């Protein structure tokens, strides 16, 4: 922000600010001076470094407010006296805002009968003091209000607008616009324009067009004072490589609630400089942001003193906040808490800590004591952090290596892991042409890492340390879009090799790897205190998994994720020599029960009685079904059920399998007899026959 010391004094009383004082004060309040330049007439231009959150400081009034608050001067803001006459604005012009999300508020005023000519000397001098060239009294007025209040605006020649209309809309793909710099631009469909009834007349928030510019022959004006979505303005300005004072401010938020005062100031100034009649009324259109309530924040003076480490009494806190335009009143709560109403010009102030920073900034950080020694106490890690560390410990104990992979991938890779109903999150192609997609799955990174291991022949090194193939894991975020909303999830991704000889892998190799992955998931669930894991065969929702070896995982009724074998398509995409078993689990669901709750009981006084029960069941019946049926049988003295083995072969018969379960019975008051247990087993066999169609294998 280029600021004139003489201009700053227009907003201060007493107006005796020197260049040296301006430099010192602005630097102390967090607005350092990059350069200083002496101007004709004794003025000094300061180039003030303004952070992106301080859009209000991109104006002389904003800078003067900070100076007044720090030095005790009075802030002087301009007033606007409008003299209206003639037909109403509604009868002279038409406004249509088709994109209220991209244009939260748009105002239109009409001034008739103006005389365009040179600007007065005082205006020329002030504009030149901040590096601006004088053009004519109307254009100079728009530039003056921009530097005075931080509100960009634009003046159209009303008689050159087709239909006497201004229409806020997106450009038509390939639409032409010749801008004020004389360059012919070809616009894209995502670039916002202000058009008349026929064609684009300006690139919204960036630069005006030549067709309706103000010239010496202009008599009637249409004055635009509006605000725009920062991202929309930034995208258009960067693509077209146009940097203007207007776009710079709109990219840093111009609040819709400040527009009306700026529009009044501009119209009054043009009438003062160029004459004419201001049509009664003002046309306004937008999303309602201009009438949004101001932000209220509760501030605790005790908290201010605690954070700053300085004894600041409440009246001084109130004085500083009032000087910054923040209204302060009692919060209505017990104690001395303050209820602070933030002005529309400061949309960056949203929390109590923001106001505490403002107080410290204005009082001066030099008042904050600096200690030679700082006492530091290390707090215990958060439970979420402890959970992740426990997961990592459990996985490394099973031979997994942790990875940190890149968050971007190719479109082809993303498509393999993108379920139906979700869309890719992409970044600008020109910045990341090869990998423009934010990964929808962390498994993409693990497979890419495995490919790197394969190419560098890391397999041999892994085998030397005794691992059964490469095992990888990563805790990271995934990204997608669903119905226009962003979906970000934090997951645990796992990948392990299907170990075997040569490039071929047998069915037994694959089954062993799948059982290993299931064991890994069950180990993680136990480490998190999540209970028993339920595995349900399912149809893959993404192309990366083999349909014949895929299952969902849940625990305690909560869906955790899924695991399965890589599909041929995924192996081809990543050029893998052998298949892998992959799993991706929702971190929040997995760690929901962390830390585990320990349950301590005394050692049993009497021995258990174990029985192995081999059941002939249909191939489609799962172990989870068998376990559930046994649990629902209501067996007396049943202490636990364990899976032993599964047999498939001639003795079981076609379409059948034999599943062996080990049942443990115990009575806390005596030793069970064989008759006690056999009676329970007989009842169980009858129950399983009815519920599962099971028979005891002889």
XYZ file of C-alpha atoms in Angstrom:
698
model
C 0.000 0.000 0.000
C 1.483 3.322 -1.101
C 0.531 6.010 1.398
C 1.053 9.762 1.418
C 1.876 11.394 4.756
C -0.019 14.516 3.678
C -3.036 12.368 2.826
C -2.834 10.590 6.197
C -2.963 13.985 7.912
C -6.320 14.661 6.185
C -7.736 11.922 8.435
C -6.049 12.947 11.698
C -6.641 15.679 14.233
C -4.303 17.295 15.048
C -2.895 16.958 11.526
C 0.741 17.165 12.539
C 1.968 13.655 11.688
C 5.555 13.647 10.380
C 7.037 11.087 8.033
C 9.365 9.807 10.753
C 6.513 9.414 13.222
C 4.377 7.690 10.590
C 7.159 5.207 9.908
C 7.710 4.461 13.589
C 4.036 4.153 14.506
C 3.033 1.987 11.539
C 6.011 -0.305 12.092
C 5.151 -0.645 15.783
C 1.536 -1.646 15.036
C 2.600 -4.383 12.599
C 2.605 -2.456 9.306
C 6.316 -2.090 8.486
C 7.591 0.363 5.881
C 9.409 -1.161 2.905
C 10.508 2.061 1.171
C 10.280 5.832 1.650
C 10.244 8.345 -1.210
C 10.364 12.137 -1.027
C 7.706 13.752 -3.225
C 7.502 17.303 -4.657
C 6.047 19.842 -2.266
C 7.553 18.227 0.832
C 5.263 15.189 0.926
C 6.622 11.679 1.581
C 5.305 8.460 0.031
C 5.569 5.374 2.254
C 5.321 1.866 0.843
C 3.550 0.015 3.660
C 3.763 -3.764 3.925
C 0.231 -5.056 4.572
C -0.518 -8.684 5.458
C -3.236 -10.491 3.506
C -5.726 -10.418 6.396
C -5.622 -6.621 6.728
C -7.647 -5.477 3.740
C -8.763 -2.482 5.807
C -5.152 -1.218 5.869
C -5.138 -0.858 2.072
C -6.518 2.650 2.497
C -5.454 5.918 4.049
C -8.456 5.860 6.386
C -7.502 2.389 7.591
C -3.883 3.336 8.220
C -4.953 6.554 9.896
C -7.244 4.596 12.228
C -4.279 2.579 13.543
C -2.162 5.721 13.870
C -4.923 7.519 15.773
C -5.437 4.556 18.093
C -1.721 4.376 18.872
C -0.994 8.102 19.229
C -4.213 9.327 20.817
C -5.158 11.521 17.842
C -8.744 11.761 16.612
C -9.691 9.934 13.422
C -11.380 12.141 10.809
C -13.501 10.318 8.234
C -15.024 11.949 5.138
C -18.718 12.784 5.036
C -20.991 12.709 2.012
C -23.673 15.272 1.200
C -25.742 14.094 -1.782
C -27.858 16.560 -3.761
C -30.375 14.538 -5.732
C -32.727 15.763 -8.437
C -34.574 14.602 -11.520
C -36.021 11.179 -12.373
C -35.363 8.241 -10.055
C -32.542 5.841 -10.790
C -35.058 3.059 -11.450
C -36.349 4.933 -14.502
C -32.876 5.605 -15.889
C -30.991 2.307 -15.557
C -31.459 -1.388 -14.901
C -29.390 -3.728 -12.689
C -29.407 -7.538 -12.805
C -27.146 -9.685 -10.605
C -27.289 -13.247 -11.891
C -24.427 -14.463 -9.684
C -25.059 -13.354 -6.075
C -22.576 -15.907 -4.721
C -19.757 -14.434 -6.774
C -21.049 -10.876 -6.342
C -22.382 -10.590 -2.764
C -23.439 -6.975 -3.271
C -23.634 -4.545 -6.197
C -24.788 -0.924 -6.085
C -25.569 1.331 -9.045
C -26.057 5.100 -9.014
C -26.727 7.430 -11.930
C -25.379 10.995 -12.283
C -26.672 13.031 -15.235
C -25.300 16.157 -16.836
C -21.694 15.948 -15.705
C -18.790 17.791 -17.324
C -15.638 15.696 -17.707
C -12.452 17.709 -17.391
C -9.165 18.096 -15.523
C -9.028 17.450 -11.814
C -8.282 20.212 -9.296
C -4.685 20.633 -8.154
C -5.273 19.167 -4.675
C -6.617 15.923 -6.166
C -3.823 15.655 -8.738
C -1.229 16.266 -6.023
C -2.597 13.561 -3.710
C -2.919 10.958 -6.473
C 0.585 11.658 -7.736
C 1.841 11.341 -4.153
C 0.849 7.653 -4.236
C 2.118 7.017 -7.753
C -1.177 7.518 -9.641
C -1.479 9.440 -12.918
C -4.310 11.947 -13.199
C -6.722 11.115 -16.055
C -9.864 13.233 -15.595
C -12.028 14.364 -12.724
C -14.395 11.354 -12.863
C -11.774 8.609 -13.114
C -9.592 10.420 -10.579
C -12.523 10.438 -8.145
C -12.846 6.636 -8.381
C -9.105 6.253 -7.792
C -9.221 8.711 -4.900
C -12.002 6.785 -3.084
C -10.065 3.567 -3.696
C -7.002 4.923 -1.874
C -9.032 6.834 0.697
C -11.488 4.117 1.818
C -10.103 0.970 0.170
C -13.195 0.625 -2.043
C -12.533 0.045 -5.763
C -15.285 1.273 -8.078
C -15.937 1.829 -11.753
C -17.660 4.552 -13.782
C -19.464 3.643 -17.038
C -20.702 6.009 -19.697
C -24.421 5.330 -19.287
C -25.252 6.310 -22.863
C -22.872 3.640 -24.215
C -24.563 0.806 -22.300
C -26.986 -1.219 -24.413
C -30.397 -1.158 -22.777
C -29.036 1.213 -20.116
C -28.332 -2.009 -18.215
C -25.624 -3.520 -16.052
C -25.725 -7.312 -15.776
C -23.447 -9.327 -13.493
C -22.869 -12.710 -15.132
C -20.184 -15.187 -16.108
C -18.592 -14.653 -19.497
C -19.583 -16.775 -22.432
C -16.759 -19.138 -23.428
C -14.537 -17.246 -25.851
C -16.322 -13.903 -25.298
C -14.215 -10.896 -26.350
C -13.447 -7.854 -24.203
C -11.053 -4.998 -24.945
C -9.875 -3.716 -21.583
C -8.802 -0.197 -20.591
C -5.152 -1.045 -21.257
C -6.030 -1.487 -24.946
C -5.576 -5.273 -25.010
C -8.124 -7.591 -26.602
C -8.975 -10.387 -24.160
C -10.622 -13.727 -24.791
C -12.566 -14.760 -21.714
C -13.396 -18.141 -20.200
C -16.747 -19.259 -18.867
C -15.608 -19.114 -15.224
C -14.626 -15.435 -15.389
C -17.101 -12.900 -14.055
C -18.024 -9.825 -16.084
C -20.215 -6.752 -15.779
C -22.090 -6.574 -19.068
C -24.790 -4.473 -20.653
C -27.765 -6.015 -22.441
C -25.507 -7.268 -25.269
C -21.849 -7.759 -24.348
C -19.262 -7.672 -21.571
C -18.218 -4.156 -20.539
C -15.692 -4.937 -17.777
C -13.863 -7.837 -16.167
C -15.526 -7.792 -12.762
C -13.300 -6.596 -9.939
C -10.204 -6.485 -12.149
C -10.311 -3.949 -14.999
C -12.864 -2.002 -17.024
C -13.533 -2.168 -20.736
C -12.935 0.413 -23.457
C -16.402 0.342 -25.017
C -18.145 2.152 -22.130
C -15.218 4.084 -20.646
C -15.569 7.676 -19.519
C -14.309 10.153 -22.148
C -14.387 13.967 -22.465
C -17.737 13.578 -24.232
C -19.402 11.636 -21.428
C -22.497 13.342 -19.979
C -24.292 10.639 -17.980
C -22.608 8.210 -15.589
C -23.473 4.790 -14.195
C -21.423 4.315 -11.008
C -20.617 0.778 -9.927
C -19.619 0.159 -6.302
C -19.549 -3.578 -5.610
C -17.720 -6.413 -3.944
C -16.762 -9.806 -5.302
C -15.777 -13.323 -4.295
C -11.986 -13.193 -3.717
C -11.276 -16.584 -5.328
C -13.167 -15.648 -8.507
C -11.248 -12.381 -8.863
C -7.893 -14.009 -8.108
C -8.443 -16.742 -10.705
C -9.290 -14.305 -13.500
C -6.494 -11.864 -12.655
C -3.869 -14.607 -12.581
C -4.965 -16.286 -15.795
C -5.030 -13.013 -17.727
C -1.932 -11.721 -15.898
C -3.608 -8.460 -14.917
C -2.654 -6.875 -11.594
C -4.647 -3.802 -10.603
C -5.262 -1.884 -7.393
C -8.864 -3.084 -7.562
C -8.128 -6.806 -7.892
C -5.482 -6.566 -5.152
C -8.115 -5.288 -2.723
C -10.950 -7.573 -3.776
C -8.676 -10.598 -3.372
C -8.292 -9.571 0.288
C -12.047 -9.098 0.944
C -14.011 -5.882 0.687
C -16.943 -6.365 3.069
C -20.382 -5.849 1.518
C -21.547 -3.886 4.571
C -19.088 -1.067 3.807
C -20.307 -0.430 0.252
C -23.151 2.017 0.882
C -20.958 4.604 2.656
C -18.318 4.317 -0.086
C -20.952 4.681 -2.812
C -22.267 7.855 -1.158
C -18.752 9.265 -0.838
C -17.957 8.584 -4.512
C -21.185 10.080 -5.846
C -20.802 13.210 -3.706
C -17.166 13.659 -4.770
C -17.965 13.316 -8.498
C -20.796 15.821 -8.118
C -18.362 18.192 -6.402
C -15.745 17.788 -9.148
C -17.852 17.378 -12.305
C -21.251 18.791 -11.396
C -24.422 17.094 -12.575
C -27.530 15.728 -10.887
C -27.527 12.567 -8.793
C -30.661 10.584 -9.572
C -32.685 9.861 -6.418
C -32.311 6.307 -5.124
C -29.770 3.560 -5.590
C -30.065 0.166 -7.288
C -28.753 -2.703 -5.141
C -28.588 -6.451 -5.656
C -26.789 -9.371 -4.018
C -26.957 -12.254 -1.604
C -28.016 -10.256 1.450
C -24.469 -9.979 2.772
C -24.850 -6.195 3.067
C -27.447 -6.626 5.812
C -25.657 -9.405 7.726
C -25.322 -8.693 11.466
C -21.980 -7.498 12.780
C -19.756 -10.000 14.592
C -19.961 -9.960 18.404
C -17.077 -11.312 20.475
C -16.854 -11.743 24.246
C -13.553 -10.484 25.655
C -12.339 -11.284 29.165
C -9.978 -8.604 30.479
C -8.384 -11.205 32.732
C -7.634 -13.255 29.640
C -6.110 -10.191 27.941
C -3.750 -9.718 30.875
C -2.917 -13.438 30.972
C -2.080 -13.656 27.256
C -0.120 -10.399 27.024
C 1.593 -10.766 30.365
C 0.998 -7.049 30.958
C -1.158 -5.348 33.587
C -3.772 -3.664 31.378
C -6.792 -2.273 33.197
C -10.269 -2.591 31.727
C -10.754 1.113 30.861
C -7.573 1.034 28.778
C -8.775 -2.085 26.965
C -12.059 -0.331 26.182
C -10.219 2.789 24.972
C -8.042 0.810 22.549
C -10.955 -1.184 21.155
C -13.108 1.916 20.709
C -10.240 3.656 18.917
C -10.202 0.768 16.436
C -13.912 1.262 15.740
C -14.976 -1.657 17.930
C -18.050 -0.936 20.052
C -17.673 -2.243 23.604
C -20.378 -2.924 26.168
C -20.968 -5.247 29.134
C -21.436 -8.884 28.159
C -24.335 -9.454 30.508
C -22.377 -12.157 32.300
C -21.001 -12.017 35.796
C -17.674 -10.254 36.189
C -16.113 -7.620 33.962
C -16.411 -9.437 30.621
C -16.909 -7.176 27.591
C -19.145 -7.698 24.581
C -17.365 -6.299 21.529
C -19.053 -5.543 18.200
C -16.567 -5.640 15.324
C -16.961 -3.097 12.484
C -17.702 -4.356 8.989
C -14.299 -3.129 7.814
C -12.554 -5.786 9.947
C -13.872 -9.195 8.805
C -10.571 -10.713 9.974
C -11.580 -10.305 13.651
C -13.646 -13.348 14.604
C -12.296 -14.655 17.951
C -11.349 -13.332 21.352
C -7.668 -13.974 20.648
C -7.916 -11.723 17.558
C -9.026 -8.814 19.710
C -6.328 -9.562 22.273
C -3.782 -9.345 19.454
C -5.256 -5.983 18.422
C -4.921 -4.693 21.988
C -1.294 -5.834 22.198
C -0.566 -4.382 18.758
C -1.879 -0.925 19.606
C -0.472 -0.786 23.132
C 2.891 -1.826 21.743
C 4.556 -5.192 21.957
C 7.531 -3.415 23.519
C 5.465 -3.334 26.713
C 5.416 -7.128 26.821
C 8.252 -8.215 29.138
C 11.018 -10.419 27.765
C 12.349 -12.926 30.297
C 15.883 -14.270 30.260
C 14.536 -17.734 30.986
C 11.310 -19.289 29.875
C 9.864 -22.147 31.903
C 8.529 -24.925 29.714
C 6.322 -27.777 30.847
C 5.697 -30.645 28.478
C 2.045 -31.604 28.318
C 0.937 -35.171 27.793
C 0.107 -35.931 24.158
C -3.521 -35.786 23.088
C -5.427 -39.055 23.069
C -5.711 -38.883 19.278
C -1.915 -38.567 19.002
C -1.367 -41.416 21.468
C -3.727 -43.574 19.440
C -1.763 -42.972 16.231
C 1.513 -43.754 18.008
C 0.026 -46.979 19.378
C -1.146 -47.936 15.887
C 2.292 -47.292 14.454
C 3.921 -49.334 17.219
C 1.554 -52.254 16.631
C 2.210 -52.195 12.891
C 5.985 -51.883 13.056
C 5.919 -54.791 15.489
C 4.336 -56.855 12.718
C 6.994 -55.930 10.172
C 5.312 -52.938 8.515
C 7.332 -49.949 7.327
C 5.779 -46.492 7.665
C 5.680 -44.320 4.539
C 5.058 -40.634 3.855
C 3.807 -40.355 0.293
C 2.742 -37.478 -1.933
C -0.860 -36.238 -1.715
C -1.272 -35.874 -5.503
C -1.804 -38.505 -8.179
C -2.775 -38.892 -11.819
C -6.386 -38.966 -12.992
C -6.025 -42.619 -14.030
C -4.770 -43.606 -10.578
C -7.531 -41.645 -8.857
C -10.201 -43.287 -11.000
C -9.145 -46.723 -9.708
C -9.972 -45.716 -6.130
C -12.937 -43.373 -6.653
C -16.297 -44.881 -5.584
C -19.534 -44.084 -7.381
C -21.080 -40.779 -6.353
C -17.756 -39.090 -5.618
C -15.691 -36.822 -7.834
C -12.018 -35.923 -8.032
C -10.553 -32.854 -6.361
C -8.232 -31.262 -8.920
C -5.781 -28.369 -8.859
C -4.653 -26.073 -11.651
C -3.252 -28.141 -14.537
C -0.606 -25.538 -15.271
C 0.865 -26.031 -11.800
C 0.646 -29.826 -11.605
C 0.229 -31.069 -15.150
C 1.283 -34.689 -14.478
C -0.484 -35.255 -11.134
C -3.312 -32.721 -10.774
C -5.619 -34.772 -8.499
C -5.681 -34.818 -4.699
C -5.573 -38.510 -3.819
C -8.949 -40.165 -3.080
C -7.059 -43.008 -1.342
C -3.740 -43.242 0.503
C -3.295 -46.682 -1.075
C -2.256 -44.900 -4.283
C 0.857 -43.680 -2.496
C 1.588 -47.108 -1.011
C 1.339 -48.790 -4.410
C 3.607 -46.151 -5.908
C 6.070 -46.712 -3.079
C 5.936 -50.470 -3.672
C 6.684 -49.891 -7.341
C 9.724 -47.867 -6.282
C 10.857 -50.744 -4.034
C 10.417 -53.147 -6.911
C 12.413 -51.003 -9.347
C 15.239 -50.533 -6.836
C 15.276 -54.291 -6.038
C 14.474 -53.625 -2.379
C 12.716 -57.030 -2.196
C 16.025 -58.783 -1.619
C 16.912 -56.461 1.241
C 13.540 -57.075 2.890
C 13.931 -60.852 2.642
C 17.294 -60.628 4.372
C 15.682 -59.227 7.534
C 13.152 -62.043 7.620
C 9.993 -60.248 6.451
C 7.534 -62.170 4.283
C 7.567 -59.589 1.505
C 7.190 -55.825 1.748
C 4.662 -54.458 4.253
C 3.765 -50.750 4.231
C 1.439 -48.454 6.148
C 0.599 -44.765 6.285
C -1.734 -42.557 8.313
C -2.879 -39.650 6.141
C -5.863 -37.869 4.575
C -7.902 -38.606 1.463
C -9.805 -36.045 -0.623
C -12.899 -36.144 -2.822
C -16.065 -34.231 -3.654
C -19.634 -35.407 -3.174
C -22.597 -33.373 -4.412
C -20.366 -30.315 -4.657
C -19.104 -30.567 -1.062
C -15.533 -31.455 -0.120
C -15.020 -34.766 1.678
C -11.770 -35.215 3.593
C -11.099 -38.349 5.647
C -8.148 -39.432 7.736
C -7.354 -43.113 7.276
C -4.920 -45.896 8.053
C -3.740 -47.484 4.797
C -2.073 -50.914 4.768
C -0.398 -52.887 2.006
C 1.426 -56.232 2.114
C 2.896 -58.500 -0.529
C 1.382 -61.784 -1.531
C 4.552 -63.771 -0.877
C 5.504 -66.651 -3.150
C 8.047 -68.048 -5.604
C 8.565 -66.390 -9.002
C 6.029 -64.060 -10.608
C 3.102 -66.416 -10.140
C 1.141 -66.594 -6.907
C -0.933 -69.633 -5.990
C -4.390 -69.532 -4.431
C -2.817 -70.659 -1.169
C -0.329 -67.745 -1.318
C -3.177 -65.284 -1.760
C -5.282 -66.819 1.003
C -2.347 -66.706 3.388
C -1.756 -62.998 2.648
C -5.449 -62.209 3.102
C -5.466 -64.021 6.460
C -2.350 -62.069 7.462
C -4.071 -58.772 6.649
C -7.135 -59.822 8.614
C -4.893 -60.641 11.545
C -3.269 -57.210 11.247
C -6.669 -55.491 11.341
C -7.758 -57.555 14.359
C -4.499 -56.656 16.135
C -5.120 -52.953 15.508
C -8.693 -53.234 16.777
C -7.495 -54.905 19.978
C -4.776 -52.256 20.434
C -7.481 -49.574 20.216
C -9.826 -51.432 22.574
C -12.376 -51.698 19.765
C -13.480 -55.296 20.361
C -14.075 -58.118 17.900
C -13.805 -57.427 14.177
C -16.537 -58.562 11.796
C -15.442 -59.313 8.231
C -18.133 -59.471 5.551
C -17.391 -60.558 1.947
C -18.661 -57.868 -0.428
C -18.488 -56.504 -3.942
C -15.739 -53.887 -4.385
C -16.906 -50.294 -4.712
C -13.743 -49.291 -6.606
C -11.834 -50.790 -9.527
C -8.584 -51.317 -7.604
C -9.793 -54.462 -5.797
C -10.313 -58.003 -7.079
C -14.018 -58.900 -6.929
C -13.215 -62.452 -5.792
C -11.244 -61.380 -2.713
C -12.760 -58.321 -1.065
C -14.489 -57.719 2.260
C -15.768 -54.898 4.430
C -14.690 -54.578 8.055
C -16.748 -53.421 11.027
C -16.405 -53.439 14.781
C -19.106 -52.863 17.357
C -21.571 -52.043 14.571
C -19.292 -49.304 13.189
C -17.995 -49.537 9.618
C -14.183 -49.381 9.655
C -13.334 -49.825 6.001
C -12.425 -52.662 3.664
C -9.571 -54.871 2.530
C -8.845 -57.168 -0.359
C -6.576 -58.291 -3.183
C -5.364 -55.893 -5.864
C -7.167 -56.243 -9.185
C -5.345 -56.966 -12.430
C -6.201 -53.425 -13.529
C -4.467 -51.927 -10.480
C -1.411 -54.148 -10.925
C -1.148 -53.040 -14.533
C -1.597 -49.360 -13.648
C 1.264 -49.474 -11.132
C 3.318 -52.060 -13.068
C 3.547 -54.434 -10.095
C 5.206 -57.805 -10.544
C 3.001 -59.535 -7.961
C -0.349 -58.836 -6.290
C -0.735 -57.188 -2.897
C -3.387 -57.188 -0.210
C -4.620 -53.678 0.576
C -6.682 -52.244 3.424
C -7.946 -48.778 4.244
C -9.572 -48.082 7.616
C -11.277 -44.958 8.925
C -9.001 -43.569 11.628
C -11.750 -41.842 13.626
C -13.861 -45.008 13.840
C -10.861 -47.198 14.630
C -9.612 -44.981 17.455
C -13.033 -44.108 18.876
C -12.623 -46.482 21.826
C -9.012 -45.545 22.592
C -7.499 -45.901 25.147
C -8.434 -49.515 25.876
C -10.093 -50.119 29.220
C -8.316 -52.836 31.207
C -10.495 -55.359 33.028
C -8.791 -57.296 35.792
C -10.344 -60.440 37.264
C -9.042 -63.057 39.654
C -7.663 -66.339 38.375
C -10.387 -68.994 38.044
C -10.637 -71.391 40.975
C -11.817 -74.317 38.836
C -10.577 -75.704 35.512
C -12.339 -75.212 32.191
C -13.772 -77.975 30.057
C -13.056 -77.596 26.333
C -14.903 -79.243 23.465
C -14.089 -79.160 19.739
C -17.212 -79.231 17.593
C -16.841 -79.948 13.848
C -19.866 -78.812 11.864
C -20.804 -79.627 8.261
C -22.333 -76.472 6.797
C -23.025 -74.950 3.398
C -20.105 -73.206 1.719
C -21.904 -69.860 1.858
C -22.211 -69.910 5.658
C -19.542 -67.673 7.237
C -17.696 -68.100 10.540
C -19.415 -64.922 11.763
C -22.762 -66.719 11.254
C -21.555 -69.754 13.184
C -20.152 -67.640 16.016
C -23.359 -65.627 16.233
C -25.535 -68.743 16.285
C -23.480 -70.270 19.124
C -23.633 -67.018 21.093
C -27.401 -66.866 20.688
C -27.956 -70.440 21.903
C -27.901 -69.362 25.565
C -25.497 -72.065 26.685
C -24.939 -72.324 30.401
C -21.308 -72.002 31.572
C -20.052 -71.012 28.042
C -16.944 -68.876 28.551
C -15.570 -68.516 25.023
C -15.675 -69.665 21.391
C -12.632 -69.909 19.113
C -12.218 -70.780 15.453
C -9.947 -73.802 14.914
C -9.920 -74.745 11.238
C -11.908 -75.217 8.045
C -11.849 -78.395 5.949
C -12.969 -78.719 2.320
C -12.695 -82.046 0.563
C -14.354 -85.331 -0.375
C -15.381 -86.121 3.206
C -17.262 -82.843 3.451
C -19.048 -83.273 0.126
C -19.781 -80.889 -2.737
C -20.942 -77.409 -1.721
C -20.099 -78.171 1.889
C -17.296 -77.417 4.313
C -16.387 -78.509 7.817
C -15.777 -75.760 10.377
C -14.295 -76.680 13.741
C -15.045 -74.476 16.741
C -13.543 -74.796 20.208
C -15.979 -74.126 23.041
C -14.764 -73.391 26.557
C -17.067 -74.074 29.520
C -16.416 -73.129 33.134
C -18.374 -72.858 36.370
C -17.048 -70.466 38.993
C -18.313 -72.637 41.875
C -17.301 -76.168 40.904
C -15.583 -78.419 38.387
C -17.891 -79.306 35.509
C -18.481 -82.983 34.728
C -18.571 -84.538 31.304
C -22.314 -84.978 31.604
C -22.774 -81.264 32.290
C -20.940 -80.291 29.126
C -22.412 -82.978 26.883
C -25.874 -81.849 27.758
C -25.032 -78.336 26.632
C -23.412 -79.607 23.427
C -26.482 -81.689 22.560
C -28.719 -78.644 22.906
C -26.332 -76.567 20.829
C -26.253 -79.113 17.972
C -30.025 -79.037 17.818
C -29.989 -75.218 17.791
C -27.388 -75.061 14.997
C -29.263 -77.603 12.918
C -32.334 -75.422 12.983
C -30.640 -72.065 12.481
C -27.812 -72.966 10.060
C -28.739 -76.405 8.731
C -25.550 -77.704 10.349
C -24.733 -81.317 11.113
C -21.997 -82.774 13.298
C -19.165 -84.192 11.249
C -18.341 -87.737 12.371
